[in-house]
Coordinates of N, CA and C in Angstrom, one line a residue:
M1 N 119.2 110.5 38.0 CA 118.1 111.3 38.4 C 118.6 112.2 39.6
S2 N 118.4 113.5 39.4 CA 118.8 114.4 40.4 C 117.6 114.9 41.2
L3 N 117.9 115.0 42.5 CA 116.8 115.5 43.4 C 116.8 117.0 43.4
S4 N 115.7 117.6 43.5 CA 115.6 119.0 43.7 C 116.1 119.5 45.0
L5 N 116.4 120.7 45.2 CA 116.9 121.2 46.4 C 115.8 121.0 47.5
R6 N 114.6 121.2 47.2 CA 113.5 121.0 48.1 C 113.4 119.6 48.6
A7 N 113.6 118.6 47.7 CA 113.5 117.2 48.0 C 114.7 116.8 48.9
K8 N 115.9 117.4 48.6 CA 117.1 117.1 49.4 C 116.9 117.6 50.8
F9 N 116.3 118.8 50.9 CA 116.0 119.4 52.2 C 115.1 118.6 53.0
L10 N 114.0 118.1 52.4 CA 113.0 117.3 53.1 C 113.6 115.9 53.5
L11 N 114.4 115.4 52.7 CA 115.1 114.1 53.0 C 116.0 114.3 54.2
L12 N 116.8 115.4 54.2 CA 117.7 115.6 55.3 C 117.0 115.9 56.6
S13 N 115.9 116.6 56.5 CA 115.0 116.9 57.7 C 114.5 115.6 58.2
A14 N 114.0 114.7 57.3 CA 113.5 113.4 57.8 C 114.5 112.6 58.5
I15 N 115.8 112.6 57.9 CA 116.9 111.8 58.6 C 117.2 112.4 59.9
I16 N 117.3 113.7 60.0 CA 117.6 114.3 61.3 C 116.5 114.0 62.3
Q17 N 115.3 114.1 61.9 CA 114.2 113.9 62.8 C 114.2 112.4 63.3
A18 N 114.5 111.5 62.4 CA 114.6 110.1 62.7 C 115.7 109.8 63.7
L19 N 116.8 110.5 63.6 CA 117.9 110.4 64.5 C 117.5 110.9 65.9
V20 N 116.9 112.1 65.9 CA 116.5 112.7 67.2 C 115.5 111.8 67.9
V21 N 114.5 111.2 67.2 CA 113.5 110.3 67.7 C 114.2 109.1 68.3
G22 N 115.1 108.5 67.5 CA 115.9 107.4 67.9 C 116.7 107.6 69.2
L23 N 117.3 108.8 69.3 CA 118.0 109.2 70.5 C 117.0 109.3 71.7
L24 N 115.9 109.9 71.5 CA 114.9 110.1 72.5 C 114.4 108.7 73.0
I25 N 114.1 107.8 72.1 CA 113.7 106.4 72.5 C 114.8 105.7 73.3
W26 N 116.0 105.8 72.8 CA 117.2 105.2 73.5 C 117.3 105.7 74.9
N27 N 117.3 107.1 75.0 CA 117.4 107.7 76.3 C 116.3 107.3 77.3
S28 N 115.1 107.2 76.7 CA 113.9 106.8 77.6 C 114.1 105.4 78.1
L29 N 114.6 104.5 77.2 CA 114.9 103.1 77.6 C 115.9 103.0 78.6
R30 N 117.0 103.8 78.5 CA 118.1 103.8 79.5 C 117.6 104.3 80.8
L31 N 116.8 105.4 80.8 CA 116.3 105.9 82.1 C 115.3 105.0 82.7
M32 N 114.4 104.4 81.9 CA 113.4 103.4 82.5 C 114.1 102.2 83.1
N33 N 115.1 101.7 82.4 CA 115.9 100.5 82.9 C 116.5 100.9 84.2
H34 N 117.1 102.1 84.3 CA 117.7 102.5 85.6 C 116.7 102.6 86.7
A35 N 115.6 103.2 86.4 CA 114.5 103.4 87.4 C 114.0 102.0 87.8
V36 N 113.7 101.1 86.9 CA 113.2 99.8 87.2 C 114.2 99.0 88.1
G37 N 115.5 99.1 87.7 CA 116.6 98.4 88.5 C 116.7 99.0 89.9
A38 N 116.7 100.3 90.0 CA 116.8 101.0 91.4 C 115.6 100.6 92.2
N39 N 114.4 100.7 91.6 CA 113.2 100.4 92.4 C 113.2 98.9 92.8
A40 N 113.6 98.0 92.0 CA 113.7 96.6 92.3 C 114.7 96.3 93.5
E41 N 115.8 97.0 93.4 CA 116.8 96.9 94.5 C 116.3 97.4 95.8
R42 N 115.5 98.5 95.8 CA 114.9 99.0 97.0 C 113.9 98.0 97.6
V43 N 113.1 97.4 96.7 CA 112.1 96.5 97.1 C 112.8 95.2 97.7
A44 N 113.9 94.8 97.1 CA 114.7 93.7 97.6 C 115.2 94.0 99.0
Q45 N 115.7 95.2 99.2 CA 116.2 95.6 100.5 C 115.1 95.5 101.6
E46 N 113.9 96.0 101.2 CA 112.8 95.9 102.2 C 112.4 94.5 102.5
Y47 N 112.4 93.6 101.4 CA 112.1 92.2 101.7 C 113.1 91.6 102.5
A48 N 114.4 91.9 102.3 CA 115.5 91.3 103.1 C 115.4 91.7 104.6
I49 N 115.0 92.9 104.8 CA 114.8 93.4 106.2 C 113.7 92.6 106.8
T50 N 112.5 92.6 106.1 CA 111.4 91.9 106.6 C 111.6 90.4 106.9
L51 N 112.3 89.7 105.9 CA 112.6 88.3 106.1 C 113.5 88.1 107.3
N52 N 114.5 89.0 107.4 CA 115.5 88.8 108.5 C 114.8 89.0 109.8
L53 N 113.9 90.0 109.9 CA 113.2 90.2 111.2 C 112.3 89.0 111.5
S54 N 111.7 88.5 110.5 CA 110.7 87.4 110.7 C 111.4 86.1 111.0
L55 N 112.6 85.8 110.3 CA 113.3 84.6 110.5 C 114.2 84.5 111.7
S56 N 114.7 85.7 112.1 CA 115.8 85.7 113.1 C 115.4 85.0 114.4
P57 N 114.2 85.1 115.0 CA 113.9 84.4 116.2 C 114.0 82.9 116.0
Y58 N 113.5 82.4 114.8 CA 113.6 81.0 114.5 C 115.0 80.5 114.2
A59 N 115.8 81.4 113.6 CA 117.1 81.1 113.2 C 118.0 80.9 114.4
T60 N 118.0 81.9 115.3 CA 118.9 81.9 116.4 C 118.5 80.8 117.4
G61 N 117.2 80.3 117.3 CA 116.7 79.2 118.2 C 116.9 77.9 117.5
G62 N 117.4 77.8 116.3 CA 117.5 76.6 115.6 C 116.2 75.9 115.1
R63 N 115.2 76.8 114.9 CA 113.9 76.2 114.6 C 113.4 76.7 113.2
L64 N 114.3 77.0 112.3 CA 113.9 77.4 111.0 C 113.0 76.4 110.2
P65 N 113.3 75.1 110.3 CA 112.4 74.1 109.6 C 110.9 74.2 110.0
E66 N 110.6 74.8 111.1 CA 109.2 74.9 111.5 C 108.5 75.9 110.6
L67 N 109.2 76.7 109.9 CA 108.5 77.7 109.0 C 108.3 77.2 107.6
N68 N 108.7 76.0 107.2 CA 108.6 75.5 105.9 C 107.1 75.5 105.4
A69 N 106.2 75.0 106.2 CA 104.8 74.9 105.8 C 104.2 76.3 105.7
Y70 N 104.5 77.2 106.6 CA 104.0 78.6 106.6 C 104.5 79.3 105.3
L71 N 105.8 79.2 105.0 CA 106.3 79.9 103.8 C 105.8 79.3 102.5
A72 N 105.7 78.0 102.5 CA 105.1 77.3 101.3 C 103.7 77.8 101.0
E73 N 102.9 77.9 102.1 CA 101.5 78.4 101.9 C 101.5 79.8 101.4
M74 N 102.4 80.6 102.0 CA 102.5 82.1 101.6 C 102.9 82.2 100.2
L75 N 103.7 81.3 99.6 CA 104.2 81.4 98.3 C 103.3 80.6 97.3
A76 N 102.3 80.0 97.7 CA 101.5 79.1 96.9 C 100.8 79.8 95.7
D77 N 100.4 81.0 95.9 CA 99.7 81.7 94.8 C 100.5 82.9 94.4
P78 N 101.1 82.8 93.2 CA 102.0 83.9 92.8 C 101.4 85.3 92.6
D79 N 100.0 85.3 92.5 CA 99.3 86.6 92.4 C 99.3 87.3 93.7
D80 N 99.5 86.7 94.8 CA 99.4 87.3 96.1 C 100.7 88.1 96.5
S81 N 101.8 87.9 95.9 CA 103.0 88.5 96.3 C 104.0 88.5 95.2
L82 N 105.0 89.5 95.3 CA 106.1 89.5 94.4 C 107.1 88.4 94.7
L83 N 107.1 87.9 95.9 CA 108.0 86.9 96.4 C 107.8 85.6 95.7
R84 N 108.8 85.0 95.1 CA 108.7 83.8 94.3 C 109.3 82.6 95.0
Y85 N 110.4 82.8 95.7 CA 111.0 81.7 96.5 C 111.8 82.2 97.7
V86 N 112.0 81.4 98.7 CA 112.8 81.7 99.8 C 113.7 80.5 100.0
L87 N 115.0 80.7 100.1 CA 116.0 79.7 100.3 C 116.9 80.2 101.4
V88 N 116.9 79.5 102.6 CA 117.8 79.8 103.7 C 118.9 78.8 103.7
L89 N 120.1 79.3 103.7 CA 121.3 78.4 103.7 C 122.1 78.6 104.9
D90 N 122.7 77.5 105.4 CA 123.5 77.6 106.6 C 124.9 78.0 106.1
E91 N 125.9 78.1 107.0 CA 127.2 78.6 106.7 C 127.9 77.7 105.7
K92 N 127.5 76.4 105.6 CA 128.1 75.5 104.6 C 127.3 75.4 103.3
E93 N 126.4 76.4 103.1 CA 125.6 76.5 101.9 C 124.6 75.3 101.8
Q94 N 124.2 74.7 102.9 CA 123.2 73.6 102.9 C 121.8 74.2 103.2
A95 N 120.8 73.8 102.5 CA 119.5 74.4 102.6 C 118.9 74.0 103.9
I96 N 118.3 75.0 104.6 CA 117.6 74.8 105.8 C 116.1 75.0 105.5
I97 N 115.8 76.0 104.6 CA 114.4 76.2 104.1 C 114.6 76.3 102.6
D98 N 113.7 75.7 101.9 CA 113.7 75.8 100.4 C 112.3 75.7 99.9
V99 N 111.6 76.9 99.8 CA 110.2 76.9 99.4 C 110.0 77.8 98.2
G100 N 108.9 77.6 97.4 CA 108.6 78.4 96.3 C 109.1 77.8 95.0
K101 N 108.9 78.6 93.9 CA 109.2 78.1 92.6 C 110.3 78.9 92.0
R102 N 111.4 78.2 91.5 CA 112.4 78.8 90.8 C 112.9 77.9 89.7
A103 N 113.3 78.4 88.6 CA 113.7 77.6 87.5 C 115.0 76.9 87.7
A104 N 115.9 77.6 88.4 CA 117.3 77.1 88.6 C 117.8 77.6 90.0
P105 N 118.9 77.1 90.4 CA 119.5 77.6 91.7 C 119.7 79.1 91.6
P106 N 119.8 79.8 92.7 CA 120.1 81.2 92.6 C 121.4 81.4 91.9
P107 N 121.6 82.5 91.2 CA 122.9 82.7 90.5 C 124.1 82.6 91.4
A108 N 125.1 81.9 91.0 CA 126.3 81.6 91.8 C 127.0 82.9 92.1
I109 N 126.9 83.9 91.3 CA 127.6 85.2 91.5 C 127.2 85.8 92.8
L110 N 125.9 85.6 93.2 CA 125.5 86.1 94.5 C 126.2 85.5 95.7
K111 N 126.5 84.2 95.6 CA 127.2 83.5 96.7 C 128.6 84.1 96.8
Q112 N 129.2 84.5 95.7 CA 130.6 85.0 95.7 C 130.6 86.5 96.0
G113 N 129.4 87.1 96.4 CA 129.4 88.5 96.8 C 129.3 89.4 95.6
G114 N 128.9 88.9 94.4 CA 128.8 89.7 93.2 C 127.4 90.3 93.1
G115 N 127.1 90.8 91.9 CA 125.8 91.5 91.7 C 125.8 92.9 92.2
T116 N 124.7 93.5 92.2 CA 124.6 94.9 92.7 C 124.4 94.8 94.2
S117 N 125.1 95.6 94.9 CA 125.0 95.6 96.4 C 124.3 96.9 96.9
F118 N 123.3 96.7 97.7 CA 122.6 97.8 98.3 C 122.3 97.5 99.7
K119 N 123.1 98.2 100.6 CA 123.0 98.0 102.1 C 123.1 96.5 102.5
G120 N 124.1 95.8 101.9 CA 124.3 94.5 102.3 C 123.5 93.4 101.6
V121 N 122.6 93.8 100.8 CA 121.8 92.9 100.0 C 122.3 92.8 98.6
H122 N 122.8 91.7 98.1 CA 123.3 91.5 96.8 C 122.1 91.1 95.9
T123 N 122.0 91.7 94.7 CA 120.9 91.4 93.8 C 121.4 91.2 92.4
I124 N 120.7 90.5 91.6 CA 120.9 90.4 90.2 C 119.6 90.0 89.5
I125 N 119.3 90.6 88.4 CA 118.1 90.3 87.7 C 118.4 89.3 86.6
S126 N 117.7 88.2 86.6 CA 117.9 87.2 85.6 C 116.5 86.8 85.1
G127 N 116.3 87.0 83.8 CA 115.0 86.8 83.2 C 113.9 87.6 83.9
D128 N 112.8 87.0 84.4 CA 111.8 87.8 85.0 C 111.8 87.8 86.5
T129 N 113.0 87.5 87.1 CA 113.2 87.4 88.5 C 114.4 88.2 89.0
L130 N 114.2 88.9 90.1 CA 115.3 89.5 90.7 C 115.7 88.6 91.9
H131 N 116.9 88.1 91.8 CA 117.4 87.2 92.9 C 118.2 88.1 93.9
A132 N 118.0 87.8 95.2 CA 118.7 88.5 96.2 C 119.3 87.6 97.3
R133 N 120.3 88.1 97.9 CA 121.0 87.3 99.0 C 121.4 88.3 100.1
A134 N 121.1 87.9 101.3 CA 121.4 88.8 102.5 C 121.9 87.8 103.6
P135 N 122.8 88.3 104.4 CA 123.2 87.5 105.6 C 122.1 87.3 106.6
L136 N 122.2 86.1 107.3 CA 121.2 85.8 108.3 C 122.0 85.2 109.5
L137 N 121.8 85.7 110.7 CA 122.4 85.2 111.9 C 121.7 83.9 112.3
L138 N 122.5 82.8 112.4 CA 121.9 81.5 112.8 C 122.3 81.2 114.3
R139 N 121.9 80.1 114.7 CA 122.2 79.6 116.1 C 123.7 79.6 116.3
D140 N 124.1 79.9 117.6 CA 125.5 79.8 118.0 C 126.3 80.9 117.3
G141 N 125.7 81.9 116.8 CA 126.5 83.0 116.1 C 127.0 82.7 114.7
R142 N 126.5 81.6 114.2 CA 126.9 81.3 112.8 C 126.2 82.2 111.8
I143 N 126.8 82.4 110.7 CA 126.2 83.3 109.7 C 125.8 82.4 108.5
G144 N 124.5 82.5 108.1 CA 124.0 81.8 106.9 C 123.5 82.9 106.0
S145 N 122.6 82.6 105.1 CA 122.1 83.6 104.2 C 120.6 83.3 103.9
V146 N 119.9 84.3 103.6 CA 118.5 84.2 103.1 C 118.6 84.7 101.7
N147 N 118.1 83.8 100.8 CA 118.1 84.0 99.4 C 116.7 84.0 99.0
F148 N 116.3 84.9 98.1 CA 114.9 85.0 97.7 C 114.8 85.6 96.3
G149 N 113.7 85.3 95.6 CA 113.5 85.8 94.3 C 112.2 86.7 94.3
L150 N 112.3 87.8 93.6 CA 111.1 88.7 93.4 C 110.7 88.7 91.9
A151 N 109.5 88.7 91.6 CA 109.0 88.8 90.2 C 109.2 90.2 89.8
T152 N 109.7 90.4 88.5 CA 109.8 91.7 88.0 C 108.9 92.0 86.8
D153 N 107.9 91.1 86.6 CA 107.0 91.2 85.5 C 106.3 92.6 85.4
D154 N 105.8 93.0 86.5 CA 105.0 94.2 86.6 C 105.9 95.4 86.2
L155 N 107.1 95.5 86.7 CA 108.0 96.6 86.4 C 108.4 96.6 84.9
K156 N 108.7 95.4 84.4 CA 109.0 95.4 83.0 C 107.8 95.7 82.1
H157 N 106.6 95.3 82.5 CA 105.4 95.6 81.8 C 105.2 97.1 81.7
A158 N 105.3 97.8 82.9 CA 105.2 99.2 82.9 C 106.2 99.9 82.1
R159 N 107.4 99.5 82.1 CA 108.5 100.1 81.3 C 108.2 99.9 79.8
D160 N 107.7 98.7 79.4 CA 107.4 98.4 78.0 C 106.2 99.3 77.5
K161 N 105.3 99.5 78.4 CA 104.1 100.3 78.0 C 104.5 101.7 77.8
V162 N 105.3 102.3 78.7 CA 105.8 103.6 78.5 C 106.6 103.8 77.2
L163 N 107.4 102.8 76.9 CA 108.2 102.9 75.7 C 107.3 102.8 74.4
L164 N 106.4 101.9 74.5 CA 105.4 101.7 73.4 C 104.7 103.0 73.1
Q165 N 104.1 103.6 74.2 CA 103.4 104.8 74.0 C 104.3 106.0 73.5
G166 N 105.5 106.0 74.1 CA 106.4 107.1 73.6 C 106.8 106.9 72.2
G167 N 107.0 105.6 71.8 CA 107.3 105.3 70.4 C 106.2 105.7 69.4
A168 N 105.0 105.4 69.9 CA 103.8 105.8 69.1 C 103.6 107.3 68.9
I169 N 103.9 108.0 70.0 CA 103.8 109.4 70.0 C 104.9 110.0 69.0
S170 N 106.1 109.4 69.1 CA 107.2 109.9 68.3 C 106.9 109.6 66.8
L171 N 106.4 108.5 66.5 CA 106.0 108.2 65.1 C 104.9 109.1 64.6
A172 N 103.9 109.4 65.4 CA 102.9 110.3 65.0 C 103.4 111.7 64.7
G173 N 104.4 112.0 65.6 CA 105.0 113.4 65.3 C 105.8 113.4 64.1

């Protein structure tokens, strides 16, 4: 069976249009992932600064354990904040503060200085959590770290919604 010239032209046009739509969707996904990642890193930097400023007076005075109850109450309702956990470690990686909910220990790559670095804060997204690690000055000039997790559900939901709507518009076209 031989296709007419008109049918061949329509088929070729459909294939080209499908390729263009596929490229548009792929590029949208790439741009949205980059925007979500950059936004999450900026938020992590702001949280790191806020946590450092809040914890420093207690850290340099050796009174960090006094904050356990306060931080636990602050993290009790996940709908109140993007913050999911706070883990303060001393220079020997021993926990001084460990509050909130996390499925596993923070990714080891952060301890090794890996992940994405933005102004001294190392981050990595794993599942629906952005894990972050920043240095923290402790008593007697020792350096520990503040580790925390931020929920990324809202950012991923917004990205998925844009992609779904873009895909629907592309299919309609």
